[in-house]
């Protein structure tokens, strides 16, 4: 009986010693979990409200004078084959817009490989189709789901970076990211992949579009694209607005 009692006391002492030995580790682990939980809550609380960002973004887009003013712009496109530093084609196009949804284009100059004109024409036809469809291609909650990624201040003004996920598989909708001016709520950049190719000849295309203020209107001023052209390989396209838009003198012919 005394031996059994001694064994019981020995086990209790061993358990107590073990508890004392690992107690600091347990306390440290508990403190870490508690601290992580608090930090996660603080981080979540400090994130900008996505709905408020989208409210301001959609309101700003709706009030953009570029949607209500007729204008004409001249763009120059350069098409490169693979990694060739010299363009294989150069294409100049005049683009006209008459609100609310009439957009046309005309190729005014073309040099080099005729494939370049086909690539540019495919992209411009998609742009015209998007204008004709009205708000179906807008960066808005009716067309996209949004995920807040981060806030950054790499340029002149802080920006919100949002991930955009199309709600439908349609031409003109992109899966990618947008950069939103945190002060004006204008979209400054879009980087994405079309869910549907703009042409049978173009596939696996990645597009980057830059926006800026031009004559009181917020417009896209450059486009860069890398695409695989069916049967021909990889091509790169760059497009730039050559001059500020001028007021359209008359409605363009359909």
GROMACS .gro file of C-alpha atoms in nm:
model
  254
    1UNK     CA    1   0.000   0.000   0.000
    2UNK     CA    2   0.279   0.242   0.084
    3UNK     CA    3   0.448   0.149  -0.241
    4UNK     CA    4   0.130   0.228  -0.437
    5UNK     CA    5   0.092   0.561  -0.260
    6UNK     CA    6   0.454   0.643  -0.335
    7UNK     CA    7   0.397   0.568  -0.706
    8UNK     CA    8   0.094   0.795  -0.714
    9UNK     CA    9   0.289   1.081  -0.555
   10UNK     CA   10   0.576   1.018  -0.796
   11UNK     CA   11   0.343   1.047  -1.096
   12UNK     CA   12   0.186   1.365  -0.963
   13UNK     CA   13   0.529   1.519  -0.906
   14UNK     CA   14   0.638   1.417  -1.257
   15UNK     CA   15   0.327   1.565  -1.412
   16UNK     CA   16   0.374   1.888  -1.214
   17UNK     CA   17   0.738   1.910  -1.320
   18UNK     CA   18   0.643   1.853  -1.684
   19UNK     CA   19   0.370   2.118  -1.667
   20UNK     CA   20   0.614   2.369  -1.518
   21UNK     CA   21   0.868   2.287  -1.787
   22UNK     CA   22   0.626   2.342  -2.081
   23UNK     CA   23   0.414   2.614  -1.927
   24UNK     CA   24   0.621   2.900  -2.081
   25UNK     CA   25   0.584   2.739  -2.426
   26UNK     CA   26   0.208   2.701  -2.383
   27UNK     CA   27   0.178   3.060  -2.264
   28UNK     CA   28   0.388   3.179  -2.557
   29UNK     CA   29   0.176   2.984  -2.805
   30UNK     CA   30  -0.143   3.122  -2.653
   31UNK     CA   31  -0.005   3.475  -2.667
   32UNK     CA   32   0.096   3.429  -3.032
   33UNK     CA   33  -0.248   3.302  -3.131
   34UNK     CA   34  -0.415   3.590  -2.947
   35UNK     CA   35  -0.178   3.842  -3.104
   36UNK     CA   36  -0.234   3.696  -3.453
   37UNK     CA   37  -0.611   3.715  -3.404
   38UNK     CA   38  -0.588   4.079  -3.297
   39UNK     CA   39  -0.359   4.166  -3.587
   40UNK     CA   40  -0.596   3.996  -3.834
   41UNK     CA   41  -0.889   4.190  -3.690
   42UNK     CA   42  -0.695   4.517  -3.704
   43UNK     CA   43  -0.587   4.447  -4.062
   44UNK     CA   44  -0.943   4.372  -4.166
   45UNK     CA   45  -1.067   4.685  -3.993
   46UNK     CA   46  -0.798   4.899  -4.161
   47UNK     CA   47  -0.877   4.781  -4.516
   48UNK     CA   48  -1.073   5.030  -4.728
   49UNK     CA   49  -1.441   4.953  -4.772
   50UNK     CA   50  -1.475   4.783  -5.111
   51UNK     CA   51  -1.839   4.883  -5.158
   52UNK     CA   52  -1.755   5.250  -5.099
   53UNK     CA   53  -1.470   5.228  -5.352
   54UNK     CA   54  -1.704   5.073  -5.610
   55UNK     CA   55  -1.977   5.330  -5.540
   56UNK     CA   56  -1.728   5.611  -5.614
   57UNK     CA   57  -1.578   5.427  -5.911
   58UNK     CA   58  -1.914   5.372  -6.081
   59UNK     CA   59  -2.028   5.729  -6.013
   60UNK     CA   60  -1.704   5.867  -6.158
   61UNK     CA   61  -1.733   5.651  -6.469
   62UNK     CA   62  -2.094   5.759  -6.526
   63UNK     CA   63  -1.995   6.127  -6.505
   64UNK     CA   64  -1.702   6.097  -6.748
   65UNK     CA   65  -1.746   6.362  -7.024
   66UNK     CA   66  -1.594   6.116  -7.274
   67UNK     CA   67  -1.929   5.934  -7.271
   68UNK     CA   68  -2.125   6.244  -7.373
   69UNK     CA   69  -1.897   6.435  -7.613
   70UNK     CA   70  -1.837   6.351  -7.979
   71UNK     CA   71  -1.467   6.331  -8.066
   72UNK     CA   72  -1.211   6.204  -8.313
   73UNK     CA   73  -0.871   6.060  -8.224
   74UNK     CA   74  -0.576   5.936  -8.426
   75UNK     CA   75  -0.393   5.627  -8.308
   76UNK     CA   76  -0.073   5.467  -8.427
   77UNK     CA   77  -0.017   5.094  -8.379
   78UNK     CA   78   0.304   4.899  -8.413
   79UNK     CA   79   0.310   4.523  -8.448
   80UNK     CA   80   0.619   4.316  -8.361
   81UNK     CA   81   0.688   3.952  -8.443
   82UNK     CA   82   0.809   3.759  -8.135
   83UNK     CA   83   1.115   3.936  -7.985
   84UNK     CA   84   1.204   4.135  -8.297
   85UNK     CA   85   1.282   4.495  -8.187
   86UNK     CA   86   1.180   4.632  -8.528
   87UNK     CA   87   0.806   4.645  -8.601
   88UNK     CA   88   0.686   4.427  -8.885
   89UNK     CA   89   0.386   4.655  -8.938
   90UNK     CA   90   0.280   5.012  -8.859
   91UNK     CA   91  -0.085   5.109  -8.881
   92UNK     CA   92  -0.250   5.448  -8.830
   93UNK     CA   93  -0.624   5.467  -8.765
   94UNK     CA   94  -0.873   5.748  -8.716
   95UNK     CA   95  -1.139   5.665  -8.458
   96UNK     CA   96  -1.463   5.863  -8.427
   97UNK     CA   97  -1.721   5.855  -8.151
   98UNK     CA   98  -2.072   5.997  -8.143
   99UNK     CA   99  -2.264   5.955  -7.817
  100UNK     CA  100  -2.414   5.750  -7.688
  101UNK     CA  101  -2.283   5.441  -7.868
  102UNK     CA  102  -2.169   5.504  -8.227
  103UNK     CA  103  -1.799   5.442  -8.282
  104UNK     CA  104  -1.625   5.390  -8.616
  105UNK     CA  105  -1.269   5.365  -8.740
  106UNK     CA  106  -1.080   5.404  -9.065
  107UNK     CA  107  -0.731   5.281  -9.143
  108UNK     CA  108  -0.552   5.584  -9.288
  109UNK     CA  109  -0.203   5.444  -9.328
  110UNK     CA  110  -0.048   5.096  -9.329
  111UNK     CA  111   0.313   4.992  -9.374
  112UNK     CA  112   0.488   4.657  -9.364
  113UNK     CA  113   0.336   4.313  -9.326
  114UNK     CA  114  -0.042   4.313  -9.397
  115UNK     CA  115  -0.094   4.081  -9.099
  116UNK     CA  116  -0.048   4.384  -8.875
  117UNK     CA  117  -0.355   4.551  -9.023
  118UNK     CA  118  -0.558   4.236  -8.960
  119UNK     CA  119  -0.455   4.231  -8.594
  120UNK     CA  120  -0.532   4.602  -8.545
  121UNK     CA  121  -0.863   4.568  -8.728
  122UNK     CA  122  -0.968   4.281  -8.500
  123UNK     CA  123  -0.896   4.487  -8.187
  124UNK     CA  124  -1.073   4.798  -8.321
  125UNK     CA  125  -1.377   4.594  -8.423
  126UNK     CA  126  -1.398   4.466  -8.066
  127UNK     CA  127  -1.376   4.824  -7.937
  128UNK     CA  128  -1.661   4.927  -8.165
  129UNK     CA  129  -1.872   4.629  -8.060
  130UNK     CA  130  -1.820   4.720  -7.693
  131UNK     CA  131  -1.938   5.076  -7.759
  132UNK     CA  132  -2.247   4.949  -7.942
  133UNK     CA  133  -2.336   4.720  -7.652
  134UNK     CA  134  -2.354   5.018  -7.417
  135UNK     CA  135  -2.295   4.936  -7.051
  136UNK     CA  136  -2.242   4.562  -7.103
  137UNK     CA  137  -1.866   4.614  -7.099
  138UNK     CA  138  -1.844   4.870  -6.816
  139UNK     CA  139  -1.617   4.805  -6.520
  140UNK     CA  140  -1.908   4.786  -6.277
  141UNK     CA  141  -2.079   4.548  -6.038
  142UNK     CA  142  -2.338   4.459  -6.301
  143UNK     CA  143  -2.063   4.299  -6.512
  144UNK     CA  144  -1.791   4.202  -6.263
  145UNK     CA  145  -1.720   4.067  -5.918
  146UNK     CA  146  -1.443   4.255  -5.738
  147UNK     CA  147  -1.176   4.155  -5.486
  148UNK     CA  148  -0.967   4.412  -5.301
  149UNK     CA  149  -0.598   4.324  -5.341
  150UNK     CA  150  -0.396   4.610  -5.197
  151UNK     CA  151  -0.341   4.982  -5.167
  152UNK     CA  152  -0.019   5.116  -5.316
  153UNK     CA  153   0.153   5.449  -5.364
  154UNK     CA  154   0.414   5.383  -5.630
  155UNK     CA  155   0.334   5.681  -5.849
  156UNK     CA  156   0.215   6.037  -5.804
  157UNK     CA  157  -0.109   5.940  -5.629
  158UNK     CA  158  -0.215   5.642  -5.414
  159UNK     CA  159  -0.407   5.368  -5.593
  160UNK     CA  160  -0.638   5.082  -5.506
  161UNK     CA  161  -0.564   4.757  -5.688
  162UNK     CA  162  -0.874   4.544  -5.744
  163UNK     CA  163  -0.912   4.203  -5.905
  164UNK     CA  164  -1.198   4.184  -6.156
  165UNK     CA  165  -1.386   3.863  -6.241
  166UNK     CA  166  -1.643   3.873  -6.524
  167UNK     CA  167  -1.992   3.752  -6.439
  168UNK     CA  168  -2.045   3.630  -6.795
  169UNK     CA  169  -1.827   3.479  -7.065
  170UNK     CA  170  -1.865   3.749  -7.328
  171UNK     CA  171  -1.639   3.939  -7.564
  172UNK     CA  172  -1.512   4.263  -7.419
  173UNK     CA  173  -1.495   4.137  -7.060
  174UNK     CA  174  -1.154   4.088  -6.903
  175UNK     CA  175  -1.026   3.870  -6.622
  176UNK     CA  176  -0.751   4.067  -6.450
  177UNK     CA  177  -0.669   4.366  -6.230
  178UNK     CA  178  -0.749   4.736  -6.230
  179UNK     CA  179  -0.568   5.029  -6.069
  180UNK     CA  180  -0.805   5.294  -5.931
  181UNK     CA  181  -0.696   5.647  -5.838
  182UNK     CA  182  -0.764   5.668  -5.463
  183UNK     CA  183  -0.850   6.040  -5.489
  184UNK     CA  184  -1.052   6.075  -5.810
  185UNK     CA  185  -1.163   5.711  -5.847
  186UNK     CA  186  -1.072   5.710  -6.214
  187UNK     CA  187  -0.935   5.383  -6.350
  188UNK     CA  188  -0.570   5.444  -6.437
  189UNK     CA  189  -0.478   5.100  -6.569
  190UNK     CA  190  -0.634   4.769  -6.667
  191UNK     CA  191  -0.435   4.449  -6.710
  192UNK     CA  192  -0.626   4.142  -6.815
  193UNK     CA  193  -0.710   3.851  -7.041
  194UNK     CA  194  -1.029   3.848  -7.250
  195UNK     CA  195  -1.260   3.559  -7.165
  196UNK     CA  196  -1.342   3.543  -7.537
  197UNK     CA  197  -1.093   3.614  -7.813
  198UNK     CA  198  -1.175   3.921  -8.028
  199UNK     CA  199  -1.104   3.722  -8.344
  200UNK     CA  200  -1.060   3.368  -8.474
  201UNK     CA  201  -0.704   3.460  -8.564
  202UNK     CA  202  -0.609   3.585  -8.218
  203UNK     CA  203  -0.582   3.371  -7.905
  204UNK     CA  204  -0.407   3.378  -7.568
  205UNK     CA  205  -0.403   3.756  -7.564
  206UNK     CA  206  -0.291   3.963  -7.263
  207UNK     CA  207  -0.386   4.333  -7.270
  208UNK     CA  208  -0.265   4.637  -7.075
  209UNK     CA  209  -0.457   4.964  -7.112
  210UNK     CA  210  -0.347   5.299  -6.967
  211UNK     CA  211  -0.586   5.590  -6.903
  212UNK     CA  212  -0.530   5.964  -6.852
  213UNK     CA  213  -0.707   6.300  -6.867
  214UNK     CA  214  -0.720   6.444  -7.219
  215UNK     CA  215  -0.900   6.772  -7.286
  216UNK     CA  216  -1.126   6.729  -6.986
  217UNK     CA  217  -1.212   6.369  -7.071
  218UNK     CA  218  -1.081   6.052  -6.909
  219UNK     CA  219  -0.972   5.825  -7.194
  220UNK     CA  220  -0.744   5.535  -7.274
  221UNK     CA  221  -0.419   5.672  -7.414
  222UNK     CA  222  -0.217   5.357  -7.473
  223UNK     CA  223  -0.264   4.986  -7.522
  224UNK     CA  224  -0.011   4.703  -7.518
  225UNK     CA  225  -0.097   4.346  -7.608
  226UNK     CA  226   0.083   4.016  -7.643
  227UNK     CA  227  -0.102   3.752  -7.841
  228UNK     CA  228  -0.062   3.424  -8.017
  229UNK     CA  229  -0.182   3.460  -8.375
  230UNK     CA  230  -0.320   3.135  -8.509
  231UNK     CA  231  -0.074   2.955  -8.739
  232UNK     CA  232   0.175   3.245  -8.712
  233UNK     CA  233   0.309   3.254  -8.357
  234UNK     CA  234   0.352   3.527  -8.096
  235UNK     CA  235   0.302   3.893  -8.180
  236UNK     CA  236   0.325   4.209  -7.969
  237UNK     CA  237   0.117   4.519  -8.036
  238UNK     CA  238   0.158   4.872  -7.902
  239UNK     CA  239  -0.091   5.152  -7.963
  240UNK     CA  240  -0.061   5.520  -7.876
  241UNK     CA  241  -0.286   5.823  -7.907
  242UNK     CA  242  -0.095   6.053  -8.144
  243UNK     CA  243  -0.273   6.376  -8.056
  244UNK     CA  244  -0.541   6.510  -7.821
  245UNK     CA  245  -0.897   6.434  -7.936
  246UNK     CA  246  -1.070   6.699  -8.144
  247UNK     CA  247  -1.442   6.766  -8.147
  248UNK     CA  248  -1.610   6.565  -8.419
  249UNK     CA  249  -1.751   6.798  -8.684
  250UNK     CA  250  -2.024   6.558  -8.784
  251UNK     CA  251  -2.153   6.215  -8.698
  252UNK     CA  252  -1.942   5.942  -8.857
  253UNK     CA  253  -2.103   5.729  -9.122
  254UNK     CA  254  -2.202   5.382  -8.997
   0.00000   0.00000   0.00000
